[in-house]
Amino acid sequence: MTTPTTLFEKLWSAHEVVPETADRPAVLYIDLHLTHEVTSPQAFAVLRSRGLRVRRLDRTVGTMDHSTPTVADELYGRVPIRLESAARQVREFERNCAEFGVELLGIEHPDRGIVHIIGPELGLTQPGKTIVCGDSHTSTHGAFGALAFGIGTTEVGHVMATQCLLQRKPRTLAVNVEGALAPGVTAKDLVLAIIQRLGVGGGTGSVLEYRGATIRGLSMDERMTVCNMSIEAGARAGLVAPDATTFEYLKGRPRAPAGGAWEAAVEGWRGLVTDPGARFDREIAVDAAALAPMITYGTNPGMSVALDQPVPARAGDEVHAKALEYMGLAGGQTMLGQPIQYVFIGSCTNARLSDLRAAAALLRGRRAARGVTLLVVPGSQRIKREAEREGLDRVFLDAGAEWRESGCSMCLGMNGDTVARGAYCVSTSNRNFEGRQGVGARTLLASPLTAAASAIEGRIADPRAFLS
């Protein structure tokens, strides 16, 4: 009799070249290596110094996103890039990809965008694959039933040279979600609530599998938002089993299988589920119907509250006290009504077309409050073009927003898009660490709906007030 196995175990065993021992990690084969300009220079330098080539060019793709300006004049060379460090990374990545023959979605490429957005939208991301990238939020691709995780710069070089990776086998953690999300409560609110529940270290050493009727009811964009932030609970990766929603999303994508190959692929993908009776190392249950819009108040994504709940007061907790001091907040205060100066709608968490549509629906016919800088940055050039075809750019511009070229932008302060010292930014990104959006910047993570509502009010606002 075959022992029931989890989805993770199926993916791991299918790619395990050499099993791990007490003294040595496993050797894992990698199906897709996504690269970008920030974590690749050292890896290319190692290859060059040792006379090595990129082993599988057909499984390696590069895009520019982290350091690229989102202001069109800078991006397309009409004026110099303001940050020399960013300009240098862009130039070096272009040279390295040309020298080693790596496919690059460069500055002018119509498919360029944030690495974790272009992989799925091009059909590079597929169920059953192992996918790595020198970026923490590679877990995004797990929404397709792929085992996807971020790697360090040294490991980027290992994968380039060998198409394999040394890894210890993670544990498994099932996140069982039931109940319907209420109006105004989104996938971003769901994952923030899960991280609050687990804590930023609760998933350490584990792969999370998101399960249950609520997860099955999410769109692919929503599943990607949830899996994207798995790392913020300390997890190695996040997974959702592929289903009809997955197949419908992928069918017809440029890099997805076609014709008979498509039918064969889907047939194989249908088996990528956790078997009935399979055991996880740990399980938690989440009632989605009980959730409200969430927002962070501290300096890690686990420090969040529902909009109508007070900031916790934790006497004697020095880490908590330090976070509140940095944020200029106090235990016991409610986040609703807190004045803000910036709103950022973008990032690999929430810059997909559905995110932009949701924000635009709330902003249509309204304007951002005086004194609020509203920045809207699509996740890819494909998304930008489609949003413009739908007239979403006009909605944002009419609301007083800046509509930019695609890129990581204000998610991290390394491309010229930053928040002023001491200012508050409601951001749809994934990290609220000290200085993440600029020196002294105070980041408040939230959904696109909460971000749009807050832009209108000039203070943290409940989007449900705009939906009634």
Short mmCIF file of C-alpha atoms in Angstrom, two decimals:
data_model
loop_
_atom_site.label_atom_id
_atom_site.label_comp_id
_atom_site.label_asym_id
_atom_site.label_seq_id
_atom_site.Cartn_x
_atom_site.Cartn_y
_atom_site.Cartn_z
CA MET A 1 0.00 0.00 0.00
CA THR A 2 1.36 3.44 -0.99
CA THR A 3 1.92 5.84 1.89
CA PRO A 4 -0.12 9.07 1.44
CA THR A 5 2.18 12.02 0.77
CA THR A 6 1.89 15.79 0.85
CA LEU A 7 2.23 18.01 -2.19
CA PHE A 8 5.58 19.21 -0.89
CA GLU A 9 6.91 15.68 -0.54
CA LYS A 10 5.90 14.90 -4.12
CA LEU A 11 7.72 17.95 -5.43
CA TRP A 12 10.82 17.30 -3.30
CA SER A 13 11.18 13.63 -4.22
CA ALA A 14 10.74 14.38 -7.93
CA HIS A 15 13.76 16.74 -7.84
CA GLU A 16 16.01 15.07 -5.27
CA VAL A 17 19.21 14.10 -7.11
CA VAL A 18 21.08 12.96 -3.99
CA PRO A 19 19.26 12.48 -0.66
CA GLU A 20 20.46 14.36 2.38
CA THR A 21 22.35 12.69 5.20
CA ALA A 22 23.18 13.82 8.71
CA ASP A 23 26.40 15.30 7.33
CA ARG A 24 25.29 16.63 3.97
CA PRO A 25 22.28 18.48 2.51
CA ALA A 26 20.35 17.00 -0.36
CA VAL A 27 21.20 17.91 -3.94
CA LEU A 28 18.05 19.34 -5.53
CA TYR A 29 17.56 19.86 -9.26
CA ILE A 30 16.24 23.29 -10.30
CA ASP A 31 13.83 23.63 -13.23
CA LEU A 32 13.77 27.44 -13.53
CA HIS A 33 16.26 30.06 -12.40
CA LEU A 34 14.98 33.64 -12.46
CA THR A 35 17.63 36.34 -12.15
CA HIS A 36 17.81 40.11 -11.75
CA GLU A 37 20.38 42.87 -11.48
CA VAL A 38 20.92 42.97 -7.71
CA THR A 39 21.91 39.45 -6.63
CA SER A 40 23.63 38.26 -9.82
CA PRO A 41 26.87 40.33 -10.25
CA GLN A 42 28.92 38.30 -7.76
CA ALA A 43 27.63 35.04 -9.22
CA PHE A 44 28.66 36.00 -12.74
CA ALA A 45 32.04 37.10 -11.40
CA VAL A 46 32.61 33.65 -9.87
CA LEU A 47 31.71 31.94 -13.15
CA ARG A 48 34.10 34.23 -15.01
CA SER A 49 36.96 33.69 -12.55
CA ARG A 50 36.61 29.90 -12.79
CA GLY A 51 36.05 29.71 -16.52
CA LEU A 52 32.53 28.30 -16.12
CA ARG A 53 29.45 28.80 -18.26
CA VAL A 54 25.77 28.97 -17.32
CA ARG A 55 24.88 25.31 -17.48
CA ARG A 56 21.26 25.54 -18.63
CA LEU A 57 20.54 28.73 -20.54
CA ASP A 58 17.15 27.31 -21.48
CA ARG A 59 16.20 27.30 -17.78
CA THR A 60 17.62 30.74 -16.93
CA VAL A 61 15.84 34.06 -17.51
CA GLY A 62 16.77 37.57 -16.40
CA THR A 63 14.71 40.70 -15.90
CA MET A 64 15.40 44.18 -14.52
CA ASP A 65 13.25 45.38 -11.66
CA HIS A 66 14.88 46.26 -8.31
CA SER A 67 17.16 49.10 -9.37
CA THR A 68 15.36 50.32 -12.46
CA PRO A 69 13.84 53.81 -12.21
CA THR A 70 10.09 54.04 -12.68
CA VAL A 71 10.29 57.59 -14.08
CA ALA A 72 10.15 57.17 -17.87
CA ASP A 73 12.79 59.78 -18.68
CA GLU A 74 15.34 58.08 -16.44
CA LEU A 75 14.37 54.55 -17.45
CA TYR A 76 14.67 55.18 -21.19
CA GLY A 77 17.81 57.29 -21.05
CA ARG A 78 16.38 60.70 -21.81
CA VAL A 79 18.01 61.92 -18.59
CA PRO A 80 20.67 60.18 -16.46
CA ILE A 81 19.59 57.72 -13.78
CA ARG A 82 19.74 59.67 -10.52
CA LEU A 83 21.33 56.93 -8.44
CA GLU A 84 24.74 55.89 -9.74
CA SER A 85 24.53 52.62 -7.80
CA ALA A 86 21.32 51.72 -9.64
CA ALA A 87 22.73 52.76 -13.02
CA ARG A 88 25.82 50.64 -12.40
CA GLN A 89 23.78 47.54 -11.54
CA VAL A 90 21.66 47.93 -14.67
CA ARG A 91 24.72 48.31 -16.93
CA GLU A 92 26.53 45.38 -15.32
CA PHE A 93 23.55 43.05 -15.66
CA GLU A 94 23.24 43.94 -19.35
CA ARG A 95 26.92 43.14 -19.88
CA ASN A 96 26.81 39.90 -17.91
CA CYS A 97 23.73 38.54 -19.68
CA ALA A 98 25.23 39.39 -23.07
CA GLU A 99 28.57 37.75 -22.19
CA PHE A 100 27.06 34.54 -20.82
CA GLY A 101 24.13 34.29 -23.25
CA VAL A 102 21.38 34.62 -20.63
CA GLU A 103 17.98 35.70 -21.97
CA LEU A 104 17.32 39.20 -20.64
CA LEU A 105 14.07 41.12 -20.54
CA GLY A 106 15.92 44.41 -20.72
CA ILE A 107 14.87 48.01 -20.29
CA GLU A 108 13.14 48.24 -23.69
CA HIS A 109 11.67 44.73 -23.66
CA PRO A 110 7.85 44.70 -23.80
CA ASP A 111 7.70 41.83 -21.28
CA ARG A 112 9.99 43.38 -18.65
CA GLY A 113 8.67 43.66 -15.12
CA ILE A 114 9.06 42.52 -11.54
CA VAL A 115 10.58 39.05 -11.56
CA HIS A 116 7.76 37.41 -9.58
CA ILE A 117 5.14 38.92 -11.84
CA ILE A 118 6.66 38.22 -15.26
CA GLY A 119 7.32 34.54 -14.44
CA PRO A 120 3.63 33.69 -14.02
CA GLU A 121 2.25 36.05 -16.68
CA LEU A 122 4.60 34.62 -19.34
CA GLY A 123 3.82 31.03 -18.35
CA LEU A 124 7.39 30.34 -17.22
CA THR A 125 6.00 29.46 -13.79
CA GLN A 126 4.27 26.08 -13.94
CA PRO A 127 3.01 23.43 -11.50
CA GLY A 128 5.53 20.84 -10.44
CA LYS A 129 8.61 22.95 -11.09
CA THR A 130 11.38 23.86 -8.71
CA ILE A 131 11.97 27.61 -9.08
CA VAL A 132 14.65 29.74 -7.46
CA CYS A 133 15.66 33.40 -7.58
CA GLY A 134 18.00 35.59 -5.59
CA ASP A 135 15.04 37.27 -3.92
CA SER A 136 13.10 36.46 -0.76
CA HIS A 137 9.67 36.61 -2.35
CA THR A 138 10.24 33.78 -4.82
CA SER A 139 7.65 31.96 -2.73
CA THR A 140 5.09 33.80 -4.92
CA HIS A 141 5.39 31.06 -7.56
CA GLY A 142 4.20 28.45 -5.07
CA ALA A 143 0.68 29.63 -5.86
CA PHE A 144 0.95 27.40 -8.96
CA GLY A 145 1.97 24.25 -7.09
CA ALA A 146 5.66 24.91 -7.72
CA LEU A 147 8.35 24.52 -5.05
CA ALA A 148 9.78 28.03 -5.18
CA PHE A 149 12.12 29.79 -2.77
CA GLY A 150 14.66 32.56 -2.55
CA ILE A 151 18.40 31.88 -2.54
CA GLY A 152 21.52 33.85 -1.66
CA THR A 153 24.11 35.28 -4.01
CA THR A 154 26.49 32.34 -3.56
CA GLU A 155 23.65 29.92 -4.33
CA VAL A 156 22.79 31.93 -7.46
CA GLY A 157 26.28 31.05 -8.68
CA HIS A 158 25.82 27.39 -7.74
CA VAL A 159 22.61 27.13 -9.76
CA MET A 160 24.12 28.94 -12.73
CA ALA A 161 27.05 26.52 -12.79
CA THR A 162 25.32 23.23 -11.93
CA GLN A 163 21.51 23.69 -12.21
CA CYS A 164 21.41 22.13 -8.74
CA LEU A 165 21.30 23.35 -5.18
CA LEU A 166 22.27 22.01 -1.76
CA GLN A 167 19.22 22.07 0.53
CA ARG A 168 18.06 20.62 3.82
CA LYS A 169 14.57 19.18 3.59
CA PRO A 170 12.03 21.50 5.24
CA ARG A 171 9.17 20.48 7.47
CA THR A 172 5.53 20.87 6.42
CA LEU A 173 2.89 23.19 7.87
CA ALA A 174 -0.71 23.15 6.68
CA VAL A 175 -2.65 26.41 6.87
CA ASN A 176 -6.30 25.39 6.60
CA VAL A 177 -8.54 28.34 5.71
CA GLU A 178 -12.33 28.13 5.69
CA GLY A 179 -15.08 30.74 5.49
CA ALA A 180 -15.87 33.52 3.03
CA LEU A 181 -13.91 36.77 3.10
CA ALA A 182 -16.24 39.68 3.82
CA PRO A 183 -16.55 42.61 1.38
CA GLY A 184 -13.53 44.87 1.70
CA VAL A 185 -11.39 42.04 3.11
CA THR A 186 -8.80 40.81 0.64
CA ALA A 187 -6.11 38.18 0.16
CA LYS A 188 -3.59 40.69 1.55
CA ASP A 189 -5.61 40.97 4.75
CA LEU A 190 -5.80 37.19 4.93
CA VAL A 191 -2.04 36.68 4.69
CA LEU A 192 -1.32 39.50 7.16
CA ALA A 193 -3.68 37.77 9.61
CA ILE A 194 -1.91 34.45 9.04
CA ILE A 195 1.49 36.04 9.68
CA GLN A 196 0.14 37.75 12.80
CA ARG A 197 -1.06 34.34 14.00
CA LEU A 198 2.17 32.48 13.23
CA GLY A 199 4.59 35.27 14.06
CA VAL A 200 7.60 36.16 11.94
CA GLY A 201 9.36 32.98 13.04
CA GLY A 202 6.42 30.61 13.19
CA GLY A 203 7.08 29.09 9.80
CA THR A 204 10.86 28.81 10.14
CA GLY A 205 12.21 25.67 8.52
CA SER A 206 8.83 24.83 7.00
CA VAL A 207 6.97 24.91 3.72
CA LEU A 208 3.43 26.23 4.17
CA GLU A 209 0.63 24.62 2.18
CA TYR A 210 -2.44 26.84 2.03
CA ARG A 211 -5.56 24.66 1.92
CA GLY A 212 -9.31 24.80 2.35
CA ALA A 213 -12.37 26.19 0.58
CA THR A 214 -11.27 29.81 1.01
CA ILE A 215 -7.98 29.17 -0.76
CA ARG A 216 -9.66 27.21 -3.55
CA GLY A 217 -11.99 30.17 -4.08
CA LEU A 218 -9.16 32.67 -4.58
CA SER A 219 -8.06 33.83 -8.02
CA MET A 220 -4.48 33.18 -9.12
CA ASP A 221 -3.60 36.81 -8.40
CA GLU A 222 -4.93 36.41 -4.86
CA ARG A 223 -3.11 33.11 -4.35
CA MET A 224 0.11 34.78 -5.46
CA THR A 225 -0.39 37.54 -2.89
CA VAL A 226 -0.77 34.94 -0.13
CA CYS A 227 2.21 32.80 -1.19
CA ASN A 228 4.34 35.92 -1.78
CA MET A 229 4.37 36.76 1.93
CA SER A 230 5.06 33.24 3.23
CA ILE A 231 8.67 34.25 3.85
CA GLU A 232 7.43 36.94 6.26
CA ALA A 233 6.32 34.15 8.61
CA GLY A 234 9.83 32.71 8.35
CA ALA A 235 8.72 29.94 5.95
CA ARG A 236 10.97 28.51 3.26
CA ALA A 237 8.13 28.49 0.73
CA GLY A 238 4.37 28.58 0.31
CA LEU A 239 2.24 26.23 -1.79
CA VAL A 240 -1.26 26.00 -3.22
CA ALA A 241 -2.21 22.81 -5.06
CA PRO A 242 -2.93 23.44 -8.76
CA ASP A 243 -6.51 23.13 -9.93
CA ALA A 244 -8.83 24.31 -12.71
CA THR A 245 -8.20 27.93 -11.72
CA THR A 246 -4.46 27.38 -12.21
CA PHE A 247 -4.88 25.68 -15.58
CA GLU A 248 -7.24 28.38 -16.86
CA TYR A 249 -4.71 31.07 -15.91
CA LEU A 250 -1.80 29.35 -17.66
CA LYS A 251 -3.51 28.21 -20.85
CA GLY A 252 -2.33 30.23 -23.83
CA ARG A 253 0.50 32.00 -21.97
CA PRO A 254 3.55 32.55 -24.22
CA ARG A 255 5.86 30.07 -22.43
CA ALA A 256 3.21 27.55 -21.34
CA PRO A 257 2.91 24.20 -23.15
CA ALA A 258 0.58 24.20 -26.17
CA GLY A 259 -1.37 21.66 -28.20
CA GLY A 260 -0.83 18.05 -27.20
CA ALA A 261 1.90 19.09 -24.78
CA TRP A 262 -0.64 21.19 -22.91
CA GLU A 263 -3.04 18.28 -22.45
CA ALA A 264 -0.22 16.03 -21.27
CA ALA A 265 1.03 18.68 -18.86
CA VAL A 266 -2.40 19.22 -17.31
CA GLU A 267 -2.85 15.50 -16.88
CA GLY A 268 0.38 15.37 -14.90
CA TRP A 269 -0.40 18.50 -12.93
CA ARG A 270 -3.69 17.05 -11.69
CA GLY A 271 -1.71 14.64 -9.50
CA LEU A 272 0.04 17.48 -7.67
CA VAL A 273 -2.16 17.43 -4.59
CA THR A 274 -1.75 16.26 -1.03
CA ASP A 275 -3.11 12.74 -0.74
CA PRO A 276 -6.02 12.07 1.64
CA GLY A 277 -4.57 10.93 4.93
CA ALA A 278 -1.15 12.51 4.41
CA ARG A 279 0.31 13.94 7.60
CA PHE A 280 1.80 17.39 8.05
CA ASP A 281 4.33 18.20 10.75
CA ARG A 282 1.99 20.92 11.98
CA GLU A 283 -1.44 22.35 11.10
CA ILE A 284 -3.33 25.54 11.95
CA ALA A 285 -6.89 26.59 11.15
CA VAL A 286 -7.97 30.10 10.11
CA ASP A 287 -11.56 31.39 9.99
CA ALA A 288 -11.55 33.79 7.04
CA ALA A 289 -15.09 34.96 7.77
CA ALA A 290 -13.91 36.48 11.06
CA LEU A 291 -11.26 38.69 9.44
CA ALA A 292 -11.32 42.45 8.90
CA PRO A 293 -9.03 44.72 6.85
CA MET A 294 -5.55 44.60 8.39
CA ILE A 295 -2.69 47.08 8.71
CA THR A 296 0.77 46.86 10.23
CA TYR A 297 1.83 49.17 13.04
CA GLY A 298 5.40 48.03 13.72
CA THR A 299 8.63 47.10 11.98
CA ASN A 300 7.95 43.56 10.84
CA PRO A 301 4.93 42.12 9.00
CA GLY A 302 3.80 40.16 12.06
CA MET A 303 3.07 43.43 13.87
CA SER A 304 -0.41 44.00 12.46
CA VAL A 305 -3.92 44.63 13.70
CA ALA A 306 -7.40 44.81 12.27
CA LEU A 307 -8.23 48.40 11.40
CA ASP A 308 -10.76 48.65 14.22
CA GLN A 309 -8.47 47.14 16.87
CA PRO A 310 -5.95 49.00 19.07
CA VAL A 311 -2.19 48.68 18.78
CA PRO A 312 -1.10 46.14 21.44
CA ALA A 313 0.50 47.44 24.61
CA ARG A 314 3.18 44.97 25.69
CA ALA A 315 4.81 46.05 28.91
CA GLY A 316 8.38 44.82 29.24
CA ASP A 317 8.74 43.86 25.56
CA GLU A 318 11.79 45.84 24.43
CA VAL A 319 11.52 44.82 20.78
CA HIS A 320 7.89 45.95 20.66
CA ALA A 321 8.72 49.22 22.44
CA LYS A 322 11.57 49.93 20.01
CA ALA A 323 9.29 49.31 17.03
CA LEU A 324 6.61 51.68 18.36
CA GLU A 325 9.22 54.33 19.07
CA TYR A 326 10.51 54.11 15.51
CA MET A 327 6.97 54.26 14.14
CA GLY A 328 5.93 57.15 16.40
CA LEU A 329 2.95 55.18 17.67
CA ALA A 330 1.71 54.12 21.10
CA GLY A 331 0.17 51.00 22.54
CA GLY A 332 -3.59 51.31 22.89
CA GLN A 333 -4.10 53.74 20.02
CA THR A 334 -6.28 52.83 17.07
CA MET A 335 -4.70 52.99 13.63
CA LEU A 336 -7.84 54.39 12.00
CA GLY A 337 -7.42 58.11 11.53
CA GLN A 338 -3.61 58.13 11.76
CA PRO A 339 -2.42 60.86 9.33
CA ILE A 340 -0.29 59.69 6.39
CA GLN A 341 1.83 61.42 3.77
CA TYR A 342 2.41 58.70 1.14
CA VAL A 343 0.50 55.85 -0.45
CA PHE A 344 2.26 53.24 -2.60
CA ILE A 345 0.27 50.82 -4.75
CA GLY A 346 2.68 48.35 -6.32
CA SER A 347 5.28 45.60 -5.63
CA CYS A 348 5.39 41.86 -6.36
CA THR A 349 2.69 41.45 -3.70
CA ASN A 350 0.00 43.75 -5.10
CA ALA A 351 0.83 45.25 -8.52
CA ARG A 352 -1.16 42.90 -10.72
CA LEU A 353 -4.03 44.00 -12.92
CA SER A 354 -6.69 42.90 -10.44
CA ASP A 355 -4.98 44.97 -7.71
CA LEU A 356 -4.97 48.05 -9.93
CA ARG A 357 -8.61 47.49 -10.88
CA ALA A 358 -9.61 47.27 -7.22
CA ALA A 359 -7.79 50.46 -6.29
CA ALA A 360 -9.10 52.30 -9.36
CA ALA A 361 -12.69 51.28 -8.60
CA LEU A 362 -12.43 52.96 -5.22
CA LEU A 363 -10.56 56.03 -6.52
CA ARG A 364 -12.78 56.65 -9.55
CA GLY A 365 -14.35 60.10 -9.26
CA ARG A 366 -12.35 60.91 -6.13
CA ARG A 367 -9.00 62.57 -5.43
CA ALA A 368 -6.14 61.92 -3.07
CA ALA A 369 -6.15 64.25 -0.09
CA ARG A 370 -4.00 67.36 -0.15
CA GLY A 371 -0.49 66.60 1.06
CA VAL A 372 -0.60 62.90 0.10
CA THR A 373 1.83 61.58 -2.54
CA LEU A 374 0.08 58.70 -4.30
CA LEU A 375 2.37 56.50 -6.39
CA VAL A 376 0.93 53.73 -8.58
CA VAL A 377 3.45 51.38 -10.18
CA PRO A 378 2.28 48.42 -12.31
CA GLY A 379 4.12 45.15 -11.85
CA SER A 380 5.06 44.67 -15.49
CA GLN A 381 4.94 46.40 -18.84
CA ARG A 382 2.22 43.96 -19.91
CA ILE A 383 0.11 45.00 -16.94
CA LYS A 384 0.83 48.67 -17.64
CA ARG A 385 -0.37 48.36 -21.24
CA GLU A 386 -3.53 46.50 -20.25
CA ALA A 387 -4.31 48.98 -17.47
CA GLU A 388 -3.96 51.82 -19.97
CA ARG A 389 -6.23 50.01 -22.45
CA GLU A 390 -8.84 49.83 -19.67
CA GLY A 391 -8.36 53.50 -18.78
CA LEU A 392 -7.10 52.78 -15.29
CA ASP A 393 -4.18 55.15 -15.75
CA ARG A 394 -6.64 58.00 -16.32
CA VAL A 395 -8.48 57.12 -13.11
CA PHE A 396 -5.23 57.28 -11.16
CA LEU A 397 -4.03 60.47 -12.84
CA ASP A 398 -7.41 62.15 -12.30
CA ALA A 399 -7.13 61.18 -8.62
CA GLY A 400 -3.84 63.04 -8.41
CA ALA A 401 -1.59 59.95 -8.54
CA GLU A 402 1.71 59.47 -10.31
CA TRP A 403 1.45 56.67 -12.89
CA ARG A 404 4.85 55.08 -13.48
CA GLU A 405 6.73 52.49 -15.50
CA SER A 406 6.93 49.00 -14.01
CA GLY A 407 9.46 48.03 -11.34
CA CYS A 408 9.93 47.31 -7.65
CA SER A 409 9.81 51.05 -6.96
CA MET A 410 8.97 52.16 -3.43
CA CYS A 411 8.90 48.63 -2.04
CA LEU A 412 12.58 49.19 -1.28
CA GLY A 413 14.56 52.41 -1.35
CA MET A 414 17.22 51.53 -3.93
CA ASN A 415 15.85 52.97 -7.18
CA GLY A 416 15.06 56.58 -6.35
CA ASP A 417 11.48 56.03 -5.13
CA THR A 418 11.61 56.68 -1.39
CA VAL A 419 9.56 57.94 1.53
CA ALA A 420 10.78 60.99 3.47
CA ARG A 421 12.27 60.56 6.94
CA GLY A 422 9.55 60.37 9.59
CA ALA A 423 6.72 60.22 7.03
CA TYR A 424 4.04 57.53 7.02
CA CYS A 425 3.38 55.45 3.90
CA VAL A 426 0.45 53.07 3.47
CA SER A 427 2.04 50.50 1.19
CA THR A 428 0.78 47.41 -0.63
CA SER A 429 4.28 45.90 -0.48
CA ASN A 430 5.50 43.10 1.78
CA ARG A 431 8.06 44.46 4.25
CA ASN A 432 7.92 47.24 6.83
CA PHE A 433 11.43 47.00 8.25
CA GLU A 434 13.18 50.11 9.54
CA GLY A 435 14.43 52.11 6.57
CA ARG A 436 12.96 49.72 3.99
CA GLN A 437 11.35 52.56 2.00
CA GLY A 438 14.01 55.13 2.85
CA VAL A 439 15.98 56.30 5.86
CA GLY A 440 13.53 56.92 8.71
CA ALA A 441 10.49 55.99 6.59
CA ARG A 442 7.50 54.56 8.44
CA THR A 443 5.79 51.80 6.44
CA LEU A 444 2.21 50.62 7.05
CA LEU A 445 1.44 47.45 5.06
CA ALA A 446 -2.12 47.09 3.79
CA SER A 447 -4.26 45.99 0.86
CA PRO A 448 -4.82 48.02 -2.32
CA LEU A 449 -8.33 48.83 -1.08
CA THR A 450 -7.09 50.17 2.25
CA ALA A 451 -4.30 52.06 0.49
CA ALA A 452 -6.74 53.74 -1.90
CA ALA A 453 -9.19 54.64 0.88
CA SER A 454 -6.35 56.10 2.95
CA ALA A 455 -5.10 58.17 0.02
CA ILE A 456 -8.55 59.76 -0.32
CA GLU A 457 -8.86 60.53 3.39
CA GLY A 458 -5.25 61.54 4.02
CA ARG A 459 -5.25 59.23 7.00
CA ILE A 460 -5.66 55.50 7.57
CA ALA A 461 -9.19 54.71 6.45
CA ASP A 462 -11.46 51.66 6.32
CA PRO A 463 -12.25 50.74 2.69
CA ARG A 464 -15.56 49.23 3.74
CA ALA A 465 -16.88 52.77 4.26
CA PHE A 466 -16.48 53.33 0.51
CA LEU A 467 -18.10 50.06 -0.51
CA SER A 468 -21.46 50.47 1.25
#
